[in-house]
Amino acid sequence: MRMILVGPPGAGKGTQAVHLVERFKISHISTGDMLRAAVSEGTELGKQADSYMKAGGLVPDDLVIAMVIERIGKPDCTKGFMLDGFPRTRPQAEALDVELQKAGVALDVVLQIEVPDDLIVARITGRRLDPDTGDIYHIKFKPPPKDIAGQVIQRKDDTEEACRARLEKYHSETAPIIPFYAAQGTLKRVDGNAAPDEVSRRIEQVLG
Ligand code: AP5
């Protein structure tokens, strides 16, 4: 299974990815996680990406494309992968297409999780992460268990200001890739405006 998860910031991509990679036994490739790891490790890529990410902008295409192409070439991806947060621009979608064609493989599904803008800021600013496991929580919608409540952290770009910038980028740069995949016949849509378990159920239904 080769799959893409697309949706605005806070749509629940990371939350749903956990179940999907388990179900299909595929590798989870989150470009946001990879870039945050590069920033915290202080690599050259991380140094270049940091300011874009803090401001809620997009990291330049050439950097992200090179990072993803290297990653999907790794042995664990031969059995499939889930791309979470990539592609995010039309050039990224086209570069991925070229790479898959070269490898003689194709995408199975592009799953779009739709959530209205007015719900996004509350989801993003209330998100908390377990720094040890990466587990995703929310102060209201999915509070962390008591034993880890004291150690959860907030992402640097989970401020209201950065969230609004990310949302704007989603509409101007990422939403235009949706028709590209619709034309290829791989696009499936899910209404993400429900509790996480209900969204998982809807995804199961859509994927069959
Ligand atoms: P990235 O990490 O990919 O961030 P994002 O796309 O903005 O997505 P998020 O991780 O914020 O949200 P999500 O949809 O995963 O939601 P989650 O499940 O956590 O990218 C970060 C940055 O890296 C970008 O801004 C950019 O700078 C850079 N970058 C990454 N990829 C790039 C690329 N390809 N090109 C260029 N730059 C790139 O849920 C959010 C919260 O809501 C959680 O608290 C969760 O508990 C809660 N929640 C989830 N589902 C529900 C629900 N159904 N109901 C209520 N609450 C829910």
Coordinates of C-alpha atoms and ligand atoms in Angstrom, one line a residue:
M1 CA 0.0 0.0 0.0
R2 CA 1.4 3.4 -1.0
M3 CA -0.7 6.1 0.5
I4 CA -0.7 9.9 1.0
L5 CA -2.5 11.7 3.9
V6 CA -3.4 15.2 3.1
G7 CA -5.3 17.8 5.1
P8 CA -4.9 21.2 6.8
P9 CA -2.7 21.5 10.0
G10 CA -4.6 19.8 12.8
A11 CA -6.8 17.8 10.5
G12 CA -5.7 14.7 12.5
K13 CA -3.2 13.3 10.0
G14 CA -0.7 12.2 12.7
T15 CA -3.6 10.9 14.9
Q16 CA -5.0 8.7 12.1
A17 CA -1.7 7.7 10.7
V18 CA -0.9 5.7 13.8
H19 CA -3.9 3.3 13.1
L20 CA -3.3 3.2 9.3
V21 CA 0.4 2.2 9.4
E22 CA -0.5 -0.5 11.9
R23 CA -3.3 -1.8 9.8
F24 CA -1.4 -1.9 6.5
K25 CA 2.0 -2.7 8.1
I26 CA 3.7 0.2 6.2
S27 CA 6.3 2.8 7.1
H28 CA 5.0 6.1 8.4
I29 CA 6.9 9.0 6.7
S30 CA 6.0 12.3 8.3
T31 CA 8.0 15.2 6.7
G32 CA 7.1 17.4 9.7
D33 CA 8.7 14.8 12.1
M34 CA 11.7 14.4 9.9
L35 CA 12.3 18.1 9.7
R36 CA 11.8 18.6 13.4
A37 CA 14.4 15.8 14.0
A38 CA 16.8 17.6 11.7
V39 CA 16.3 20.9 13.5
S40 CA 16.9 19.3 16.9
E41 CA 20.0 17.4 15.7
G42 CA 21.3 20.7 14.2
T43 CA 22.0 19.2 10.8
E44 CA 22.5 21.5 7.7
L45 CA 18.9 20.7 6.6
G46 CA 17.6 21.5 10.1
K47 CA 19.4 24.9 10.1
Q48 CA 17.9 25.8 6.8
A49 CA 14.4 24.6 7.7
D50 CA 14.1 26.1 11.2
S51 CA 13.1 29.6 10.4
Y52 CA 10.5 28.6 7.9
M53 CA 8.9 26.1 10.3
K54 CA 8.8 28.5 13.3
A55 CA 7.0 31.1 11.1
G56 CA 4.5 28.6 9.8
G57 CA 5.9 28.8 6.2
L58 CA 6.9 25.9 3.9
V59 CA 10.4 24.6 3.8
P60 CA 11.7 25.1 0.2
D61 CA 10.7 22.3 -2.3
D62 CA 14.2 21.2 -3.3
L63 CA 15.1 20.5 0.3
V64 CA 12.0 18.5 1.1
I65 CA 11.9 16.6 -2.2
A66 CA 15.5 15.4 -1.8
M67 CA 14.7 14.3 1.8
V68 CA 11.6 12.3 0.8
I69 CA 13.1 10.7 -2.3
E70 CA 16.0 9.5 -0.2
R71 CA 13.6 8.1 2.5
I72 CA 11.3 6.3 0.1
G73 CA 14.3 4.6 -1.5
K74 CA 15.1 2.8 1.8
P75 CA 14.4 -1.0 2.0
D76 CA 11.5 -0.7 4.5
C77 CA 9.5 1.2 1.9
T78 CA 9.5 -1.6 -0.7
K79 CA 6.4 -3.0 1.1
G80 CA 4.7 0.4 1.0
F81 CA 4.6 3.7 2.9
M82 CA 2.4 6.4 4.1
L83 CA 3.4 9.9 3.3
D84 CA 2.0 12.3 6.0
G85 CA 2.6 16.0 5.1
F86 CA 4.1 15.4 1.7
P87 CA 3.5 16.5 -1.0
R88 CA 2.4 20.0 0.0
T89 CA 3.0 21.8 -3.3
R90 CA 2.4 21.1 -6.9
P91 CA 6.2 20.7 -7.6
Q92 CA 6.4 18.2 -4.8
A93 CA 3.5 16.2 -6.2
E94 CA 5.1 16.2 -9.6
A95 CA 8.5 15.2 -8.3
L96 CA 7.0 12.3 -6.4
D97 CA 5.1 11.2 -9.5
V98 CA 8.4 11.1 -11.5
E99 CA 10.1 9.2 -8.8
L100 CA 7.4 6.6 -8.5
Q101 CA 7.3 6.2 -12.3
K102 CA 11.0 5.6 -12.3
A103 CA 10.6 2.9 -9.7
G104 CA 7.7 1.4 -11.7
V105 CA 5.2 1.7 -8.9
A106 CA 2.1 3.8 -8.3
L107 CA 0.1 5.4 -5.5
D108 CA -2.9 3.4 -4.3
V109 CA -4.7 6.2 -2.5
V110 CA -4.6 9.8 -1.5
L111 CA -6.7 10.3 1.6
Q112 CA -7.9 13.9 2.2
I113 CA -9.1 14.6 5.7
E114 CA -11.4 17.6 5.6
V115 CA -11.8 19.9 8.6
P116 CA -13.3 23.4 8.6
D117 CA -10.9 26.3 9.3
D118 CA -12.7 27.5 12.4
L119 CA -11.9 24.2 14.3
I120 CA -8.2 24.2 13.4
V121 CA -6.8 26.9 15.8
A122 CA -8.3 25.2 18.9
R123 CA -7.0 21.8 17.8
I124 CA -3.5 23.2 17.2
T125 CA -3.0 25.4 20.2
G126 CA -4.3 22.7 22.5
R127 CA -2.1 19.9 21.1
R128 CA 0.5 18.4 23.4
L129 CA 3.1 15.7 22.7
D130 CA 4.8 13.1 24.8
P131 CA 8.5 13.8 24.1
D132 CA 9.5 10.1 24.7
T133 CA 6.9 8.3 22.5
G134 CA 5.7 11.1 20.2
D135 CA 2.1 10.3 21.2
I136 CA -0.3 13.1 20.4
Y137 CA -2.7 14.5 23.0
H138 CA -5.0 17.5 23.3
I139 CA -5.7 19.4 26.5
K140 CA -9.4 19.2 25.9
F141 CA -10.2 16.5 23.3
K142 CA -7.6 13.9 24.3
P143 CA -6.0 14.8 27.7
P144 CA -2.8 13.0 28.5
P145 CA -2.9 10.4 31.2
K146 CA -2.0 11.6 34.7
D147 CA 1.4 9.9 34.8
I148 CA 2.7 11.8 31.7
A149 CA 0.7 15.0 32.1
G150 CA 3.7 16.8 33.7
Q151 CA 6.1 16.0 30.8
V152 CA 4.1 16.8 27.7
I153 CA 5.4 19.5 25.4
Q154 CA 4.0 21.9 22.9
R155 CA 5.4 22.3 19.4
K156 CA 7.1 25.7 18.7
D157 CA 4.8 26.2 15.7
D158 CA 1.6 25.5 17.6
T159 CA 1.0 29.2 18.4
E160 CA -2.1 30.9 17.1
E161 CA -0.1 33.1 14.8
A162 CA 2.0 30.3 13.2
C163 CA -1.2 28.2 12.9
R164 CA -2.9 30.9 10.9
A165 CA 0.1 31.2 8.6
R166 CA 0.1 27.4 8.1
L167 CA -3.5 27.4 7.3
E168 CA -3.0 30.1 4.8
K169 CA -0.2 28.1 3.2
Y170 CA -2.4 25.1 3.1
H171 CA -5.1 26.9 1.1
S172 CA -2.7 28.6 -1.3
E173 CA 0.0 25.9 -1.9
T174 CA -1.4 22.5 -0.8
A175 CA -5.1 22.6 -1.7
P176 CA -4.2 22.9 -5.4
I177 CA -2.7 19.4 -5.4
I178 CA -6.1 17.9 -4.6
P179 CA -7.4 18.2 -8.2
F180 CA -4.1 16.7 -9.5
Y181 CA -4.9 13.5 -7.5
A182 CA -8.6 13.7 -8.3
A183 CA -7.7 13.6 -12.0
Q184 CA -5.5 10.6 -11.4
G185 CA -8.4 8.8 -9.7
T186 CA -6.6 8.1 -6.4
L187 CA -8.3 10.7 -4.3
K188 CA -10.7 9.7 -1.4
R189 CA -12.2 12.2 1.0
V190 CA -13.2 11.9 4.6
D191 CA -15.0 14.3 6.8
G192 CA -12.7 14.8 9.8
N193 CA -15.1 16.9 11.8
A194 CA -15.9 14.2 14.4
A195 CA -14.3 12.5 17.4
P196 CA -11.0 10.7 16.5
D197 CA -12.6 7.2 16.7
E198 CA -15.5 8.2 14.5
V199 CA -13.0 9.6 11.9
S200 CA -11.1 6.3 12.0
R201 CA -14.4 4.5 11.4
R202 CA -15.1 6.7 8.4
I203 CA -11.6 6.1 7.0
E204 CA -12.1 2.4 7.3
Q205 CA -15.4 2.7 5.4
V206 CA -13.9 4.8 2.6
L207 CA -10.9 2.5 2.2
G208 CA -13.0 -0.6 2.3
Ligands
AP5_1 P1 3.6 19.0 10.0 O1 4.2 18.4 11.2 O2 3.3 18.1 8.8 O3 2.4 19.8 10.4 P2 0.9 20.0 9.8 O4 0.6 19.5 8.4 O5 0.6 21.4 10.0 O6 0.1 19.0 10.5 P3 0.0 18.9 12.0 O7 1.1 17.9 12.5 O8 0.0 20.2 12.7 O9 -1.5 18.3 12.2 P4 -2.1 16.8 12.0 O10 -3.0 16.9 10.9 O11 -1.0 15.8 12.0 O12 -3.0 16.8 13.3 P5 -2.8 15.9 14.7 O13 -3.2 14.5 14.4 O14 -1.5 16.1 15.3 O15 4.6 20.2 9.4 C1 5.1 21.1 10.2 C2 6.0 22.1 9.4 O16 7.0 21.4 8.8 C3 5.2 22.8 8.3 O17 4.5 24.0 8.7 C4 6.4 23.2 7.3 O18 7.1 24.3 7.8 C5 7.3 22.0 7.5 N1 6.9 20.9 6.5 C6 6.5 19.7 6.7 N2 6.3 19.0 5.6 C7 6.6 19.9 4.5 C8 6.6 19.8 3.1 N3 6.2 18.7 2.5 N4 7.0 20.9 2.4 C9 7.4 22.0 3.0 N5 7.4 22.2 4.4 C10 7.1 21.1 5.1 O19 -3.9 16.6 15.6 C11 -3.8 17.9 16.0 C12 -4.5 18.1 17.4 O20 -5.9 17.8 17.2 C13 -4.0 17.0 18.4 O21 -4.0 17.7 19.7 C14 -5.0 15.9 18.4 O22 -5.1 15.2 19.6 C15 -6.3 16.7 18.0 N6 -7.2 15.9 17.2 C16 -6.9 15.0 16.2 N7 -8.0 14.5 15.6 C17 -9.1 15.1 16.3 C18 -10.5 15.0 16.2 N8 -11.1 14.2 15.3 N9 -11.3 15.7 17.0 C19 -10.7 16.6 18.0 N10 -9.4 16.7 18.1 C20 -8.6 16.0 17.3

